[in-house]
PDB file of C-alpha atoms in Angstrom:
ATOM      1  CA  SER A   1      -3.780 -39.618 -65.680  1.00  0.00           C
ATOM      2  CA  GLY A   2      -0.515 -41.572 -64.777  1.00  0.00           C
ATOM      3  CA  SER A   3       1.971 -42.862 -67.265  1.00  0.00           C
ATOM      4  CA  HIS A   4       5.009 -44.943 -67.531  1.00  0.00           C
ATOM      5  CA  ARG A   5       7.521 -45.386 -70.355  1.00  0.00           C
ATOM      6  CA  GLU A   6      10.867 -47.099 -70.524  1.00  0.00           C
ATOM      7  CA  LYS A   7      11.787 -45.879 -73.744  1.00  0.00           C
ATOM      8  CA  GLY A   8      11.352 -42.745 -75.820  1.00  0.00           C
ATOM      9  CA  GLY A   9       8.141 -41.861 -77.800  1.00  0.00           C
ATOM     10  CA  GLN A  10       6.844 -40.264 -80.754  1.00  0.00           C
ATOM     11  CA  VAL A  11       6.349 -36.530 -81.196  1.00  0.00           C
ATOM     12  CA  GLU A  12       2.890 -35.367 -80.301  1.00  0.00           C
ATOM     13  CA  VAL A  13       1.052 -32.118 -80.983  1.00  0.00           C
ATOM     14  CA  HIS A  14      -2.481 -31.391 -79.371  1.00  0.00           C
ATOM     15  CA  ASP A  15      -4.513 -28.581 -81.159  1.00  0.00           C
ATOM     16  CA  LYS A  16      -6.763 -27.904 -78.323  1.00  0.00           C
ATOM     17  CA  GLU A  17      -5.127 -29.478 -75.249  1.00  0.00           C
ATOM     18  CA  THR A  18      -2.479 -28.079 -72.879  1.00  0.00           C
ATOM     19  CA  ASP A  19      -0.309 -30.780 -71.161  1.00  0.00           C
ATOM     20  CA  VAL A  20       0.764 -30.256 -67.440  1.00  0.00           C
ATOM     21  CA  LEU A  21       3.181 -32.830 -66.732  1.00  0.00           C
ATOM     22  CA  TYR A  22       4.669 -33.879 -63.333  1.00  0.00           C
ATOM     23  CA  ILE A  23       7.358 -36.320 -63.110  1.00  0.00           C
ATOM     24  CA  VAL A  24       6.723 -38.730 -60.255  1.00  0.00           C
ATOM     25  CA  ASP A  25       9.880 -40.921 -60.680  1.00  0.00           C
ATOM     26  CA  GLY A  26      12.993 -41.459 -62.950  1.00  0.00           C
ATOM     27  CA  GLU A  27      14.287 -39.153 -65.487  1.00  0.00           C
ATOM     28  CA  ALA A  28      14.255 -38.448 -69.150  1.00  0.00           C
ATOM     29  CA  THR A  29      15.330 -36.156 -71.891  1.00  0.00           C
ATOM     30  CA  PHE A  30      12.059 -34.118 -72.892  1.00  0.00           C
ATOM     31  CA  ALA A  31      12.202 -31.984 -76.127  1.00  0.00           C
ATOM     32  CA  PHE A  32       9.444 -29.221 -77.146  1.00  0.00           C
ATOM     33  CA  GLY A  33       8.800 -26.477 -79.234  1.00  0.00           C
ATOM     34  CA  GLY A  34      10.222 -26.026 -82.955  1.00  0.00           C
ATOM     35  CA  GLN A  35       8.403 -27.892 -85.617  1.00  0.00           C
ATOM     36  CA  MET A  36       7.179 -31.313 -85.774  1.00  0.00           C
ATOM     37  CA  VAL A  37       8.840 -33.616 -88.575  1.00  0.00           C
ATOM     38  CA  GLY A  38       6.790 -36.371 -90.294  1.00  0.00           C
ATOM     39  CA  GLY A  39       3.606 -35.155 -88.493  1.00  0.00           C
ATOM     40  CA  LYS A  40       0.565 -37.115 -89.332  1.00  0.00           C
ATOM     41  CA  ALA A  41      -3.017 -36.694 -88.016  1.00  0.00           C
ATOM     42  CA  THR A  42      -4.085 -39.721 -86.028  1.00  0.00           C
ATOM     43  CA  GLN A  43      -7.426 -38.388 -84.769  1.00  0.00           C
ATOM     44  CA  PRO A  44      -9.081 -34.864 -84.936  1.00  0.00           C
ATOM     45  CA  GLY A  45      -6.679 -32.430 -83.314  1.00  0.00           C
ATOM     46  CA  GLN A  46      -4.216 -34.995 -82.516  1.00  0.00           C
ATOM     47  CA  TRP A  47      -0.638 -35.353 -84.418  1.00  0.00           C
ATOM     48  CA  LEU A  48       2.224 -37.772 -84.155  1.00  0.00           C
ATOM     49  CA  GLY A  49       5.607 -37.066 -85.647  1.00  0.00           C
ATOM     50  CA  SER A  50       9.267 -38.618 -85.812  1.00  0.00           C
ATOM     51  CA  ASP A  51      11.298 -35.576 -84.808  1.00  0.00           C
ATOM     52  CA  ILE A  52      11.544 -32.004 -83.794  1.00  0.00           C
ATOM     53  CA  THR A  53      13.719 -29.379 -85.393  1.00  0.00           C
ATOM     54  CA  GLY A  54      14.522 -26.134 -83.659  1.00  0.00           C
ATOM     55  CA  GLY A  55      13.037 -27.056 -80.244  1.00  0.00           C
ATOM     56  CA  GLN A  56      14.471 -27.114 -76.787  1.00  0.00           C
ATOM     57  CA  THR A  57      15.961 -30.160 -75.026  1.00  0.00           C
ATOM     58  CA  HIS A  58      15.697 -30.665 -71.302  1.00  0.00           C
ATOM     59  CA  ARG A  59      16.528 -33.135 -68.740  1.00  0.00           C
ATOM     60  CA  VAL A  60      13.524 -33.875 -66.354  1.00  0.00           C
ATOM     61  CA  ALA A  61      13.655 -35.620 -63.290  1.00  0.00           C
ATOM     62  CA  LYS A  62      11.475 -36.458 -60.177  1.00  0.00           C
ATOM     63  CA  GLY A  63       9.595 -33.434 -58.987  1.00  0.00           C
ATOM     64  CA  ASP A  64       9.684 -31.267 -62.324  1.00  0.00           C
ATOM     65  CA  VAL A  65       6.619 -29.875 -63.310  1.00  0.00           C
ATOM     66  CA  PHE A  66       6.130 -28.282 -66.959  1.00  0.00           C
ATOM     67  CA  VAL A  67       3.443 -27.373 -69.214  1.00  0.00           C
ATOM     68  CA  ILE A  68       3.158 -27.434 -72.711  1.00  0.00           C
ATOM     69  CA  PRO A  69       0.780 -25.218 -74.378  1.00  0.00           C
ATOM     70  CA  ALA A  70      -1.587 -26.728 -77.085  1.00  0.00           C
ATOM     71  CA  GLY A  71      -0.048 -26.453 -80.592  1.00  0.00           C
ATOM     72  CA  VAL A  72       3.489 -27.391 -79.258  1.00  0.00           C
ATOM     73  CA  PRO A  73       5.276 -30.318 -80.431  1.00  0.00           C
ATOM     74  CA  HIS A  74       6.669 -32.199 -77.571  1.00  0.00           C
ATOM     75  CA  TRP A  75       8.103 -35.569 -76.729  1.00  0.00           C
ATOM     76  CA  PHE A  76       9.991 -37.985 -74.355  1.00  0.00           C
ATOM     77  CA  LYS A  77      13.075 -38.017 -76.477  1.00  0.00           C
ATOM     78  CA  GLU A  78      15.501 -40.362 -74.545  1.00  0.00           C
ATOM     79  CA  VAL A  79      14.461 -42.438 -71.647  1.00  0.00           C
ATOM     80  CA  PRO A  80      17.777 -43.987 -70.191  1.00  0.00           C
ATOM     81  CA  LYS A  81      15.871 -46.330 -67.598  1.00  0.00           C
ATOM     82  CA  SER A  82      12.368 -45.390 -66.719  1.00  0.00           C
ATOM     83  CA  VAL A  83      10.246 -42.351 -66.087  1.00  0.00           C
ATOM     84  CA  SER A  84       6.720 -42.193 -64.469  1.00  0.00           C
ATOM     85  CA  TYR A  85       4.692 -38.998 -64.806  1.00  0.00           C
ATOM     86  CA  PHE A  86       1.447 -37.676 -64.362  1.00  0.00           C
ATOM     87  CA  VAL A  87      -0.565 -35.659 -66.942  1.00  0.00           C
ATOM     88  CA  VAL A  88      -3.295 -33.080 -66.702  1.00  0.00           C
ATOM     89  CA  LYS A  89      -4.817 -32.181 -69.919  1.00  0.00           C
ATOM     90  CA  VAL A  90      -6.564 -28.706 -70.083  1.00  0.00           C
ATOM     91  CA  LEU A  91      -8.906 -28.115 -72.925  1.00  0.00           C
ATOM     92  CA  LYS A  92      -8.939 -24.616 -74.801  1.00  0.00           C
ATOM     93  CA  PRO A  93     -12.581 -23.377 -74.784  1.00  0.00           C
TER      94      PRO A  93
END
């Protein structure tokens, strides 16, 4: 599904879904890996948190594609102006 954001978000973890993200337009700072801080289950298999410790931070821009395996914390940490992206979720069997 297509998404658009004009500010950073919350840290997410999906227990059984791998996210494939394609940046359609704009740019952002994207962080993933490490450990989620302040994680709370929002629904079965879905977690939201406030930060990541020990992860990696990357600048992402139009045309970038990346894969976040199931169970890995990730978030759009900073969005200077806006970012549009397309997400494909792949369920683990």
